[in-house]
């Protein structure tokens, strides 16, 4: 992982709290991590927490203020990998259909690096045919996916839909880079 440049996209899901551990694991292993969050993600975990852990300003919007913007094209060229964890059903649908209304989706559409998703959502959302169709579209487009886990979900249901644990995502990335 040493020297790898990773963009971590975080979307609006209760699983966003796991992203802090993932950032910490990646940075500890020598990766440089830049975090992009949707506004929904910021409802679950603060940009400040992720900024401290990543040692970079967290990007939430295309435009910072009247005088500056975040260059999504530059970010898409910078990274060795772009991982979206957690990837909510909403963000997966936007990615699959090329909708570009967030910094995360703008970087996704500009990325020249491999893209990996780690979905997280409730059981019924996970199994819904529209969501499965979006996942298949993303896979057809070359996006790699880390399988969801089985277990207790935030709703109280038990089943598939949990985001993989940070250690599993880290191991997936380590194997991904080793294979390259």
PDB file of C-alpha atoms in Angstrom:
ATOM      1  CA  UNK A   1       0.000   0.000   0.000  1.00  0.00           C
ATOM      2  CA  UNK A   2       3.014   2.231   0.491  1.00  0.00           C
ATOM      3  CA  UNK A   3       2.954   5.172  -1.898  1.00  0.00           C
ATOM      4  CA  UNK A   4      -0.447   4.332  -3.362  1.00  0.00           C
ATOM      5  CA  UNK A   5      -2.817   7.246  -3.964  1.00  0.00           C
ATOM      6  CA  UNK A   6      -6.372   6.388  -3.025  1.00  0.00           C
ATOM      7  CA  UNK A   7      -9.568   8.385  -3.246  1.00  0.00           C
ATOM      8  CA  UNK A   8     -12.143   7.234  -0.725  1.00  0.00           C
ATOM      9  CA  UNK A   9     -15.687   8.228  -1.628  1.00  0.00           C
ATOM     10  CA  UNK A  10     -18.137   8.124   1.258  1.00  0.00           C
ATOM     11  CA  UNK A  11     -21.890   8.236   0.637  1.00  0.00           C
ATOM     12  CA  UNK A  12     -24.927   8.642   2.883  1.00  0.00           C
ATOM     13  CA  UNK A  13     -25.162   5.425   4.869  1.00  0.00           C
ATOM     14  CA  UNK A  14     -24.938   4.527   8.533  1.00  0.00           C
ATOM     15  CA  UNK A  15     -21.897   2.460   7.494  1.00  0.00           C
ATOM     16  CA  UNK A  16     -20.016   5.739   6.950  1.00  0.00           C
ATOM     17  CA  UNK A  17     -18.735   5.418  10.526  1.00  0.00           C
ATOM     18  CA  UNK A  18     -16.560   2.500   9.333  1.00  0.00           C
ATOM     19  CA  UNK A  19     -14.763   4.809   6.915  1.00  0.00           C
ATOM     20  CA  UNK A  20     -12.703   6.324   9.710  1.00  0.00           C
ATOM     21  CA  UNK A  21     -11.150   2.937  10.446  1.00  0.00           C
ATOM     22  CA  UNK A  22     -10.536   2.332   6.740  1.00  0.00           C
ATOM     23  CA  UNK A  23      -8.734   5.668   6.349  1.00  0.00           C
ATOM     24  CA  UNK A  24      -6.615   4.912   9.388  1.00  0.00           C
ATOM     25  CA  UNK A  25      -5.636   1.463   8.060  1.00  0.00           C
ATOM     26  CA  UNK A  26      -4.701   2.852   4.635  1.00  0.00           C
ATOM     27  CA  UNK A  27      -2.667   5.767   5.985  1.00  0.00           C
ATOM     28  CA  UNK A  28      -0.904   3.510   8.502  1.00  0.00           C
ATOM     29  CA  UNK A  29       0.100   1.231   5.590  1.00  0.00           C
ATOM     30  CA  UNK A  30       1.669   4.188   3.751  1.00  0.00           C
ATOM     31  CA  UNK A  31      -1.098   5.135   1.333  1.00  0.00           C
ATOM     32  CA  UNK A  32      -2.028   8.723   0.617  1.00  0.00           C
ATOM     33  CA  UNK A  33      -5.785   9.062   1.021  1.00  0.00           C
ATOM     34  CA  UNK A  34      -8.037  11.861  -0.163  1.00  0.00           C
ATOM     35  CA  UNK A  35     -11.653  11.714   0.969  1.00  0.00           C
ATOM     36  CA  UNK A  36     -14.701  12.873  -0.969  1.00  0.00           C
ATOM     37  CA  UNK A  37     -18.008  12.891   0.899  1.00  0.00           C
ATOM     38  CA  UNK A  38     -21.569  13.431  -0.213  1.00  0.00           C
ATOM     39  CA  UNK A  39     -23.736  15.734   1.891  1.00  0.00           C
ATOM     40  CA  UNK A  40     -25.578  12.630   3.106  1.00  0.00           C
ATOM     41  CA  UNK A  41     -22.344  11.099   4.357  1.00  0.00           C
ATOM     42  CA  UNK A  42     -21.619  14.213   6.416  1.00  0.00           C
ATOM     43  CA  UNK A  43     -24.831  13.490   8.343  1.00  0.00           C
ATOM     44  CA  UNK A  44     -23.248  10.283   9.650  1.00  0.00           C
ATOM     45  CA  UNK A  45     -19.559  11.208  10.140  1.00  0.00           C
ATOM     46  CA  UNK A  46     -17.874  14.588  10.152  1.00  0.00           C
ATOM     47  CA  UNK A  47     -15.446  15.802   7.511  1.00  0.00           C
ATOM     48  CA  UNK A  48     -13.190  16.978  10.364  1.00  0.00           C
ATOM     49  CA  UNK A  49     -12.727  13.429  11.648  1.00  0.00           C
ATOM     50  CA  UNK A  50     -11.733  12.179   8.203  1.00  0.00           C
ATOM     51  CA  UNK A  51      -9.523  15.198   7.544  1.00  0.00           C
ATOM     52  CA  UNK A  52      -7.537  14.562  10.716  1.00  0.00           C
ATOM     53  CA  UNK A  53      -7.122  10.862   9.882  1.00  0.00           C
ATOM     54  CA  UNK A  54      -6.253  11.363   6.198  1.00  0.00           C
ATOM     55  CA  UNK A  55      -4.097  14.462   6.742  1.00  0.00           C
ATOM     56  CA  UNK A  56      -5.932  16.099   3.812  1.00  0.00           C
ATOM     57  CA  UNK A  57      -8.861  18.452   3.546  1.00  0.00           C
ATOM     58  CA  UNK A  58     -12.051  16.492   2.913  1.00  0.00           C
ATOM     59  CA  UNK A  59     -13.813  17.453  -0.303  1.00  0.00           C
ATOM     60  CA  UNK A  60     -17.578  17.794  -0.181  1.00  0.00           C
ATOM     61  CA  UNK A  61     -18.477  20.126  -3.037  1.00  0.00           C
ATOM     62  CA  UNK A  62     -17.329  21.102  -6.510  1.00  0.00           C
ATOM     63  CA  UNK A  63     -17.220  24.740  -5.441  1.00  0.00           C
ATOM     64  CA  UNK A  64     -15.637  25.804  -2.131  1.00  0.00           C
ATOM     65  CA  UNK A  65     -16.567  29.471  -2.283  1.00  0.00           C
ATOM     66  CA  UNK A  66     -16.940  32.193  -4.882  1.00  0.00           C
ATOM     67  CA  UNK A  67     -13.218  32.094  -5.673  1.00  0.00           C
ATOM     68  CA  UNK A  68     -12.233  28.416  -5.693  1.00  0.00           C
ATOM     69  CA  UNK A  69     -13.342  25.032  -6.913  1.00  0.00           C
ATOM     70  CA  UNK A  70     -12.223  21.436  -6.558  1.00  0.00           C
ATOM     71  CA  UNK A  71     -10.846  20.076  -9.794  1.00  0.00           C
ATOM     72  CA  UNK A  72     -12.622  16.749 -10.279  1.00  0.00           C
ATOM     73  CA  UNK A  73     -10.582  15.953 -13.400  1.00  0.00           C
ATOM     74  CA  UNK A  74      -7.308  16.451 -11.547  1.00  0.00           C
ATOM     75  CA  UNK A  75      -8.457  14.158  -8.742  1.00  0.00           C
ATOM     76  CA  UNK A  76      -9.544  11.518 -11.239  1.00  0.00           C
ATOM     77  CA  UNK A  77      -6.060  11.577 -12.776  1.00  0.00           C
ATOM     78  CA  UNK A  78      -4.215  11.668  -9.424  1.00  0.00           C
ATOM     79  CA  UNK A  79      -5.469   8.408  -7.935  1.00  0.00           C
ATOM     80  CA  UNK A  80      -4.232   4.846  -8.287  1.00  0.00           C
ATOM     81  CA  UNK A  81      -7.675   3.665  -7.143  1.00  0.00           C
ATOM     82  CA  UNK A  82     -11.049   5.174  -6.303  1.00  0.00           C
ATOM     83  CA  UNK A  83     -13.057   3.240  -3.747  1.00  0.00           C
ATOM     84  CA  UNK A  84     -16.587   4.156  -2.734  1.00  0.00           C
ATOM     85  CA  UNK A  85     -17.245   2.757   0.746  1.00  0.00           C
ATOM     86  CA  UNK A  86     -19.984   2.852   1.747  1.00  0.00           C
ATOM     87  CA  UNK A  87     -21.736   2.983  -1.612  1.00  0.00           C
ATOM     88  CA  UNK A  88     -25.421   3.723  -1.021  1.00  0.00           C
ATOM     89  CA  UNK A  89     -28.178   2.644  -3.405  1.00  0.00           C
ATOM     90  CA  UNK A  90     -28.677   6.300  -4.341  1.00  0.00           C
ATOM     91  CA  UNK A  91     -25.027   6.855  -5.270  1.00  0.00           C
ATOM     92  CA  UNK A  92     -24.812   3.530  -7.096  1.00  0.00           C
ATOM     93  CA  UNK A  93     -27.815   4.564  -9.206  1.00  0.00           C
ATOM     94  CA  UNK A  94     -26.190   7.912 -10.003  1.00  0.00           C
ATOM     95  CA  UNK A  95     -22.893   6.251 -10.921  1.00  0.00           C
ATOM     96  CA  UNK A  96     -24.559   3.574 -13.069  1.00  0.00           C
ATOM     97  CA  UNK A  97     -26.556   6.148 -15.002  1.00  0.00           C
ATOM     98  CA  UNK A  98     -23.922   8.856 -15.338  1.00  0.00           C
ATOM     99  CA  UNK A  99     -25.709  11.421 -13.173  1.00  0.00           C
ATOM    100  CA  UNK A 100     -23.281  14.101 -12.112  1.00  0.00           C
ATOM    101  CA  UNK A 101     -24.716  16.190  -9.285  1.00  0.00           C
ATOM    102  CA  UNK A 102     -22.084  15.651  -6.583  1.00  0.00           C
ATOM    103  CA  UNK A 103     -18.325  15.933  -6.365  1.00  0.00           C
ATOM    104  CA  UNK A 104     -18.189  12.162  -5.880  1.00  0.00           C
ATOM    105  CA  UNK A 105     -20.017  11.427  -9.135  1.00  0.00           C
ATOM    106  CA  UNK A 106     -18.011  14.094 -11.001  1.00  0.00           C
ATOM    107  CA  UNK A 107     -14.767  12.411  -9.924  1.00  0.00           C
ATOM    108  CA  UNK A 108     -16.192   8.985 -10.773  1.00  0.00           C
ATOM    109  CA  UNK A 109     -17.014  10.129 -14.306  1.00  0.00           C
ATOM    110  CA  UNK A 110     -13.524  11.651 -14.644  1.00  0.00           C
ATOM    111  CA  UNK A 111     -11.528   8.815 -13.050  1.00  0.00           C
ATOM    112  CA  UNK A 112      -8.842   7.149 -15.138  1.00  0.00           C
ATOM    113  CA  UNK A 113      -8.004   4.731 -12.325  1.00  0.00           C
ATOM    114  CA  UNK A 114      -9.785   1.529 -11.298  1.00  0.00           C
ATOM    115  CA  UNK A 115     -13.018   2.065  -9.344  1.00  0.00           C
ATOM    116  CA  UNK A 116     -14.156  -0.232  -6.552  1.00  0.00           C
ATOM    117  CA  UNK A 117     -17.464  -0.151  -4.676  1.00  0.00           C
ATOM    118  CA  UNK A 118     -18.366  -1.520  -1.260  1.00  0.00           C
ATOM    119  CA  UNK A 119     -22.172  -1.311  -1.118  1.00  0.00           C
ATOM    120  CA  UNK A 120     -24.095  -0.759   2.101  1.00  0.00           C
ATOM    121  CA  UNK A 121     -27.866  -0.669   2.460  1.00  0.00           C
ATOM    122  CA  UNK A 122     -30.847  -2.421   3.972  1.00  0.00           C
ATOM    123  CA  UNK A 123     -31.796  -5.949   2.920  1.00  0.00           C
ATOM    124  CA  UNK A 124     -34.795  -5.003   0.769  1.00  0.00           C
ATOM    125  CA  UNK A 125     -32.885  -2.208  -0.943  1.00  0.00           C
ATOM    126  CA  UNK A 126     -29.984  -4.563  -1.620  1.00  0.00           C
ATOM    127  CA  UNK A 127     -32.221  -7.181  -3.209  1.00  0.00           C
ATOM    128  CA  UNK A 128     -34.396  -4.756  -5.194  1.00  0.00           C
ATOM    129  CA  UNK A 129     -34.219  -5.451  -8.926  1.00  0.00           C
ATOM    130  CA  UNK A 130     -33.442  -1.779  -9.749  1.00  0.00           C
ATOM    131  CA  UNK A 131     -30.453  -1.816  -7.401  1.00  0.00           C
ATOM    132  CA  UNK A 132     -29.200  -5.144  -8.761  1.00  0.00           C
ATOM    133  CA  UNK A 133     -29.559  -3.772 -12.301  1.00  0.00           C
ATOM    134  CA  UNK A 134     -27.452  -0.734 -11.351  1.00  0.00           C
ATOM    135  CA  UNK A 135     -24.771  -2.958  -9.848  1.00  0.00           C
ATOM    136  CA  UNK A 136     -24.689  -5.064 -13.016  1.00  0.00           C
ATOM    137  CA  UNK A 137     -24.336  -1.894 -15.128  1.00  0.00           C
ATOM    138  CA  UNK A 138     -21.404  -0.783 -12.989  1.00  0.00           C
ATOM    139  CA  UNK A 139     -19.743  -4.199 -13.259  1.00  0.00           C
ATOM    140  CA  UNK A 140     -20.236  -4.097 -17.041  1.00  0.00           C
ATOM    141  CA  UNK A 141     -18.505  -0.706 -16.996  1.00  0.00           C
ATOM    142  CA  UNK A 142     -15.509  -2.298 -15.250  1.00  0.00           C
ATOM    143  CA  UNK A 143     -16.240  -1.311 -11.659  1.00  0.00           C
ATOM    144  CA  UNK A 144     -15.042  -3.911  -9.136  1.00  0.00           C
ATOM    145  CA  UNK A 145     -17.255  -4.767  -6.187  1.00  0.00           C
ATOM    146  CA  UNK A 146     -16.538  -5.939  -2.674  1.00  0.00           C
ATOM    147  CA  UNK A 147     -19.412  -8.190  -1.676  1.00  0.00           C
ATOM    148  CA  UNK A 148     -21.833  -7.098   1.017  1.00  0.00           C
ATOM    149  CA  UNK A 149     -21.802  -8.967   4.297  1.00  0.00           C
ATOM    150  CA  UNK A 150     -24.587 -10.882   5.995  1.00  0.00           C
ATOM    151  CA  UNK A 151     -25.601  -9.764   9.464  1.00  0.00           C
ATOM    152  CA  UNK A 152     -27.686  -7.404  11.534  1.00  0.00           C
ATOM    153  CA  UNK A 153     -28.623  -4.237   9.679  1.00  0.00           C
ATOM    154  CA  UNK A 154     -29.386  -0.787  11.101  1.00  0.00           C
ATOM    155  CA  UNK A 155     -33.112  -1.411  10.538  1.00  0.00           C
ATOM    156  CA  UNK A 156     -33.007  -4.434  12.812  1.00  0.00           C
ATOM    157  CA  UNK A 157     -33.390  -6.861   9.919  1.00  0.00           C
ATOM    158  CA  UNK A 158     -30.835  -9.619   9.483  1.00  0.00           C
ATOM    159  CA  UNK A 159     -29.505 -10.426   6.043  1.00  0.00           C
ATOM    160  CA  UNK A 160     -27.318  -9.186   3.213  1.00  0.00           C
ATOM    161  CA  UNK A 161     -26.539  -5.513   2.821  1.00  0.00           C
ATOM    162  CA  UNK A 162     -23.902  -4.713   5.438  1.00  0.00           C
ATOM    163  CA  UNK A 163     -20.771  -3.025   4.139  1.00  0.00           C
ATOM    164  CA  UNK A 164     -17.707  -5.213   4.399  1.00  0.00           C
ATOM    165  CA  UNK A 165     -15.564  -4.487   7.450  1.00  0.00           C
ATOM    166  CA  UNK A 166     -12.677  -2.020   7.007  1.00  0.00           C
ATOM    167  CA  UNK A 167     -10.114  -4.811   7.375  1.00  0.00           C
ATOM    168  CA  UNK A 168     -11.769  -6.785   4.556  1.00  0.00           C
ATOM    169  CA  UNK A 169     -11.787  -3.710   2.318  1.00  0.00           C
ATOM    170  CA  UNK A 170      -8.139  -3.066   3.154  1.00  0.00           C
ATOM    171  CA  UNK A 171      -7.256  -6.692   2.303  1.00  0.00           C
ATOM    172  CA  UNK A 172      -9.183  -6.421  -0.987  1.00  0.00           C
ATOM    173  CA  UNK A 173      -7.205  -3.299  -1.908  1.00  0.00           C
ATOM    174  CA  UNK A 174      -3.897  -4.891  -0.899  1.00  0.00           C
ATOM    175  CA  UNK A 175      -4.633  -7.937  -3.093  1.00  0.00           C
ATOM    176  CA  UNK A 176      -5.840  -5.664  -5.899  1.00  0.00           C
ATOM    177  CA  UNK A 177      -2.557  -3.713  -5.916  1.00  0.00           C
ATOM    178  CA  UNK A 178      -0.468  -6.878  -5.529  1.00  0.00           C
ATOM    179  CA  UNK A 179      -2.167  -8.381  -8.590  1.00  0.00           C
ATOM    180  CA  UNK A 180      -1.234  -5.315 -10.642  1.00  0.00           C
TER     181      UNK A 180
END
